[in-house]
Short mmCIF file of N, CA, C and O in Angstrom, two decimals:
data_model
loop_
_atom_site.label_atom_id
_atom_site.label_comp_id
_atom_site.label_asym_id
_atom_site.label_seq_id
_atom_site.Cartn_x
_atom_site.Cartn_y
_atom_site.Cartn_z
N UNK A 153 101.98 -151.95 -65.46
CA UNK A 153 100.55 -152.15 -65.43
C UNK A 153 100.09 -152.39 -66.86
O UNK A 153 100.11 -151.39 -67.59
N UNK A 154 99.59 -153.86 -67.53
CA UNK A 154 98.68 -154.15 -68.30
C UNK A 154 97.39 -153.13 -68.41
O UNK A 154 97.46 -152.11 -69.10
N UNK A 155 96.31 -153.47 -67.74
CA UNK A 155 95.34 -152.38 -67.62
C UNK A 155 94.86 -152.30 -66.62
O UNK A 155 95.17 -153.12 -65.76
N UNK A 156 93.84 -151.18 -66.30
CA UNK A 156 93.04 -151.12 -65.46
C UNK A 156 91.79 -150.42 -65.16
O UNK A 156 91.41 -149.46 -65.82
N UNK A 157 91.30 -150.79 -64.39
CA UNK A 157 89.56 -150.04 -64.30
C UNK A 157 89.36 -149.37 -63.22
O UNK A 157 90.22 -149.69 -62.40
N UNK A 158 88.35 -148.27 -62.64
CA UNK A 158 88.36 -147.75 -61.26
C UNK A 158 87.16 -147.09 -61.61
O UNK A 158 86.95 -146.49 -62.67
N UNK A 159 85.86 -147.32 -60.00
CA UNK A 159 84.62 -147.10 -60.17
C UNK A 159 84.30 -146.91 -58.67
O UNK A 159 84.69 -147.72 -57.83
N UNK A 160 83.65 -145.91 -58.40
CA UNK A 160 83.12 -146.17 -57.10
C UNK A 160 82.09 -147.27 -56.75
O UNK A 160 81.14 -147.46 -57.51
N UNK A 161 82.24 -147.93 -55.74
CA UNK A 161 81.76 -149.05 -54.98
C UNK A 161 81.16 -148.98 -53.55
O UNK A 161 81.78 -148.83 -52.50
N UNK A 162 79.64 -149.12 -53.76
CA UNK A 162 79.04 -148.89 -51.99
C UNK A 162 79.26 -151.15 -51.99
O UNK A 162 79.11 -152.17 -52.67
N UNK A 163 79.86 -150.43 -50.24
CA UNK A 163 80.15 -151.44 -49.33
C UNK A 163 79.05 -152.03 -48.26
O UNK A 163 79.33 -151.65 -47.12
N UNK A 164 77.86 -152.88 -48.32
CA UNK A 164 77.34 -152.77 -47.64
C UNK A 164 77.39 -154.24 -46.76
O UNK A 164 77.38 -155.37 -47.24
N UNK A 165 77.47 -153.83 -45.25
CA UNK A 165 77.80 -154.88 -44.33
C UNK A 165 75.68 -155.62 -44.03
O UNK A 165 74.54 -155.17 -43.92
N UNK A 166 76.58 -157.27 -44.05
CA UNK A 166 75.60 -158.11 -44.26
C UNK A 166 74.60 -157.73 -42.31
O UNK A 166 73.41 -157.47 -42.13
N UNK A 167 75.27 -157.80 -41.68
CA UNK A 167 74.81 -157.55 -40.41
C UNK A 167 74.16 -156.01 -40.02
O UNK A 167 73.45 -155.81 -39.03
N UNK A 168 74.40 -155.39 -40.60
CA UNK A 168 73.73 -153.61 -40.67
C UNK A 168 73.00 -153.38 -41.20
O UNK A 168 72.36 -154.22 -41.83
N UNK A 169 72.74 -152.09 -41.21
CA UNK A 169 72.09 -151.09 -42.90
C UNK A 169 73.36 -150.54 -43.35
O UNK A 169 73.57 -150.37 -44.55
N UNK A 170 74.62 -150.12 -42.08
CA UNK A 170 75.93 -149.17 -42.99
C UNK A 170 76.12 -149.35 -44.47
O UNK A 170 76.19 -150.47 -44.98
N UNK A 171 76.18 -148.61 -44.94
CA UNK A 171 76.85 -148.48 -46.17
C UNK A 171 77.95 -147.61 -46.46
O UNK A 171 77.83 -146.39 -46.31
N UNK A 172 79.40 -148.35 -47.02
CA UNK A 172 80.08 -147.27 -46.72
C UNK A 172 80.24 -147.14 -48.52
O UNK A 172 79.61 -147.86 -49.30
N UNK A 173 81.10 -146.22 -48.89
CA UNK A 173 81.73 -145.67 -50.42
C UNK A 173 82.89 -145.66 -50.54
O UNK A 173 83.49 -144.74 -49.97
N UNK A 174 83.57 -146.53 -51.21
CA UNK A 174 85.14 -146.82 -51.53
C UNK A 174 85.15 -146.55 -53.43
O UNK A 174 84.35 -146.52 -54.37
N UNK A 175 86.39 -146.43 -53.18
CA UNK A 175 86.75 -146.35 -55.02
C UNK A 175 87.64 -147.64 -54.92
O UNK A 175 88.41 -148.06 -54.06
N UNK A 176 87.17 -148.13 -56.29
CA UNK A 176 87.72 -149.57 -56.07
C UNK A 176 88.55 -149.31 -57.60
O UNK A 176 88.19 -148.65 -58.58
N UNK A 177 90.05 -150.25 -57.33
CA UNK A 177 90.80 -150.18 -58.56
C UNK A 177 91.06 -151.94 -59.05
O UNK A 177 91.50 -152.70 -58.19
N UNK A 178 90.91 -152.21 -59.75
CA UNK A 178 91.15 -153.31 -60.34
C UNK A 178 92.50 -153.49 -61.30
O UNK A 178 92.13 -153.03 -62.39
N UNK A 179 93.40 -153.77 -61.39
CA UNK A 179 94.62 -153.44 -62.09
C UNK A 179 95.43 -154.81 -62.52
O UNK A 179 95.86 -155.45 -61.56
N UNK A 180 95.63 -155.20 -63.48
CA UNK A 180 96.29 -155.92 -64.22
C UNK A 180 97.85 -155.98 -64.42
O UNK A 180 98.08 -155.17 -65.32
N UNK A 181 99.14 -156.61 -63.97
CA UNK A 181 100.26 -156.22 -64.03
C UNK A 181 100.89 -157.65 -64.90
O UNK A 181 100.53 -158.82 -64.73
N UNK A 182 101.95 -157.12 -65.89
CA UNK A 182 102.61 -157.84 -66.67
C UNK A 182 103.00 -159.09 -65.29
O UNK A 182 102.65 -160.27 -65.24
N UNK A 183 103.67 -158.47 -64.49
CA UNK A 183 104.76 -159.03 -63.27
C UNK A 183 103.53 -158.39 -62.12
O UNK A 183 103.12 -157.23 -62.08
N UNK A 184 103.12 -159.58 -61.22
CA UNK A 184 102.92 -159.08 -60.00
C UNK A 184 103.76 -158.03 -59.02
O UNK A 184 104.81 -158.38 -58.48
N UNK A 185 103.35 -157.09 -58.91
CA UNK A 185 104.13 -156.03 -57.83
C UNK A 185 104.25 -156.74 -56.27
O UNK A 185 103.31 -157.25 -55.66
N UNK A 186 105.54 -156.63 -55.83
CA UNK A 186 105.75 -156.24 -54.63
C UNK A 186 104.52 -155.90 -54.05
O UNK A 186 103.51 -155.54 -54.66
N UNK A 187 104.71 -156.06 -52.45
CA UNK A 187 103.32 -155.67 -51.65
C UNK A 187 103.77 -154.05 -51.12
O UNK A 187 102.93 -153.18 -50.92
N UNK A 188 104.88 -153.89 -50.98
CA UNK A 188 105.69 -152.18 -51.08
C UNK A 188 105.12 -151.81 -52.52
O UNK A 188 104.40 -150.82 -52.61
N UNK A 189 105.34 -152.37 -53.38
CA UNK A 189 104.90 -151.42 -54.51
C UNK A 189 103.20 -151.24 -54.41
O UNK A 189 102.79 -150.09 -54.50
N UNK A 190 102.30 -152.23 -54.24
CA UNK A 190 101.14 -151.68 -54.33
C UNK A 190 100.97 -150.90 -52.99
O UNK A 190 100.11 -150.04 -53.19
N UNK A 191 101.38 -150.84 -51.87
CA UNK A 191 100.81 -149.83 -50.60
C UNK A 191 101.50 -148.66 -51.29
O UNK A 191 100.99 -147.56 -51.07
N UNK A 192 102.37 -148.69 -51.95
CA UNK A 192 102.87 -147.03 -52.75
C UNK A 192 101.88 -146.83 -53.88
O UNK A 192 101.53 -145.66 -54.06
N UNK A 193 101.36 -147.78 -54.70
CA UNK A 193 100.70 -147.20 -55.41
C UNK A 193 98.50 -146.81 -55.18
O UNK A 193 97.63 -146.35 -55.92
N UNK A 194 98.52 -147.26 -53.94
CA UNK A 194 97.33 -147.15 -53.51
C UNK A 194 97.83 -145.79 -52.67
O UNK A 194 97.04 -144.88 -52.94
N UNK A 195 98.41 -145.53 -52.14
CA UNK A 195 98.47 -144.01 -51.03
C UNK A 195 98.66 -143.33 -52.55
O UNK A 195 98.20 -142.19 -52.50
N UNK A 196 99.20 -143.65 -53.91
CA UNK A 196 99.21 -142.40 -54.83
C UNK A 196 98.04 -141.96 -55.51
O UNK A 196 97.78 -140.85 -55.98
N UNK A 197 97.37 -143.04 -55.48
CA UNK A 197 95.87 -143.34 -56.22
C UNK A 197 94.72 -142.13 -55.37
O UNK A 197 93.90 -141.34 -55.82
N UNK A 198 95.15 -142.48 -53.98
CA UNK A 198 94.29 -141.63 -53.07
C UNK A 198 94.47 -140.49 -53.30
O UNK A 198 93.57 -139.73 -53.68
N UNK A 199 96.16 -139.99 -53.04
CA UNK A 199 96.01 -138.35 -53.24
C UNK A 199 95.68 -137.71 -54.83
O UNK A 199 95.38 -136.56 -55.16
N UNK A 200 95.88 -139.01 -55.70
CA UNK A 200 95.65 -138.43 -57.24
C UNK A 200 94.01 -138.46 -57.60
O UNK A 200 93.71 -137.89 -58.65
N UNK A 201 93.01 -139.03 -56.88
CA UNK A 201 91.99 -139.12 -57.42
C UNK A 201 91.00 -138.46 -56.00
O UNK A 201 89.78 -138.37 -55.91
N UNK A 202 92.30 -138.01 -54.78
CA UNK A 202 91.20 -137.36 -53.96
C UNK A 202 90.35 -138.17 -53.29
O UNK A 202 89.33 -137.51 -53.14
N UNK A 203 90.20 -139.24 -52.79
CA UNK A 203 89.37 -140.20 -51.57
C UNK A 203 90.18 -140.22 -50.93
O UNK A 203 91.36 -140.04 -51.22
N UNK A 204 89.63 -140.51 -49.71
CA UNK A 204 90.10 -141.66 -48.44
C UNK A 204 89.97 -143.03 -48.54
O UNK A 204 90.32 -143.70 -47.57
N UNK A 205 89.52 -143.60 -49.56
CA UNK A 205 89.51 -144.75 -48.98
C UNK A 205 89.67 -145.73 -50.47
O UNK A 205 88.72 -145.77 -51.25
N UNK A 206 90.84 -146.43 -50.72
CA UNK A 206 91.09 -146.90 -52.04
C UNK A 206 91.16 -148.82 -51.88
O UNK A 206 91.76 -149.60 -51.15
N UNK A 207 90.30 -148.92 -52.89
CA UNK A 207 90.89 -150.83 -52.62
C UNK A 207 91.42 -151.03 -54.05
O UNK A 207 90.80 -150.64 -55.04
N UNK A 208 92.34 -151.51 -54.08
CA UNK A 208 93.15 -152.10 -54.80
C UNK A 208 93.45 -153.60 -55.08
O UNK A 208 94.19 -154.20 -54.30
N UNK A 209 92.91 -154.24 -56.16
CA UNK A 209 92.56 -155.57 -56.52
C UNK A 209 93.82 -155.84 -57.69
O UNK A 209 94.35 -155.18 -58.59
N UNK A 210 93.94 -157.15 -57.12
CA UNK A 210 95.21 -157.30 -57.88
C UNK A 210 95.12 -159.00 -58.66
O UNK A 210 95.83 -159.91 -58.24
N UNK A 211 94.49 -159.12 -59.39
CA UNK A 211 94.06 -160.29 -59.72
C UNK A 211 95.17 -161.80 -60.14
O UNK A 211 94.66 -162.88 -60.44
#
């Protein structure tokens, strides 16, 4: 991992009022990861920072 950023993010659907709350990660990699490596590193993100609910952006 080059760098990265992480901020909570309200989700709000164009057809509702819902709003939901995700933590969003934005992450920079020398070498694109594997799609196994990021579903491992998003389930670690969750239990290390404590949400349910993680998006992981991989630019």
């Amino acid at each position: 991992m080059a760098s990265y950023s992480i901020a909570p993010v309200q989700v709000r659907t164009i057809d509702s009022i819902r709003i939901d709350s995700i933590t969003m990660v934005v992450a920079d990699f020398r070498r694109r990861p594997s799609v196994a490596d990021r579903r491992r590193l998003q389930d670690w993100l969750k239990q290390r920072l404590k949400v349910d609910t993680v998006s992981l952006v991989v630019p």
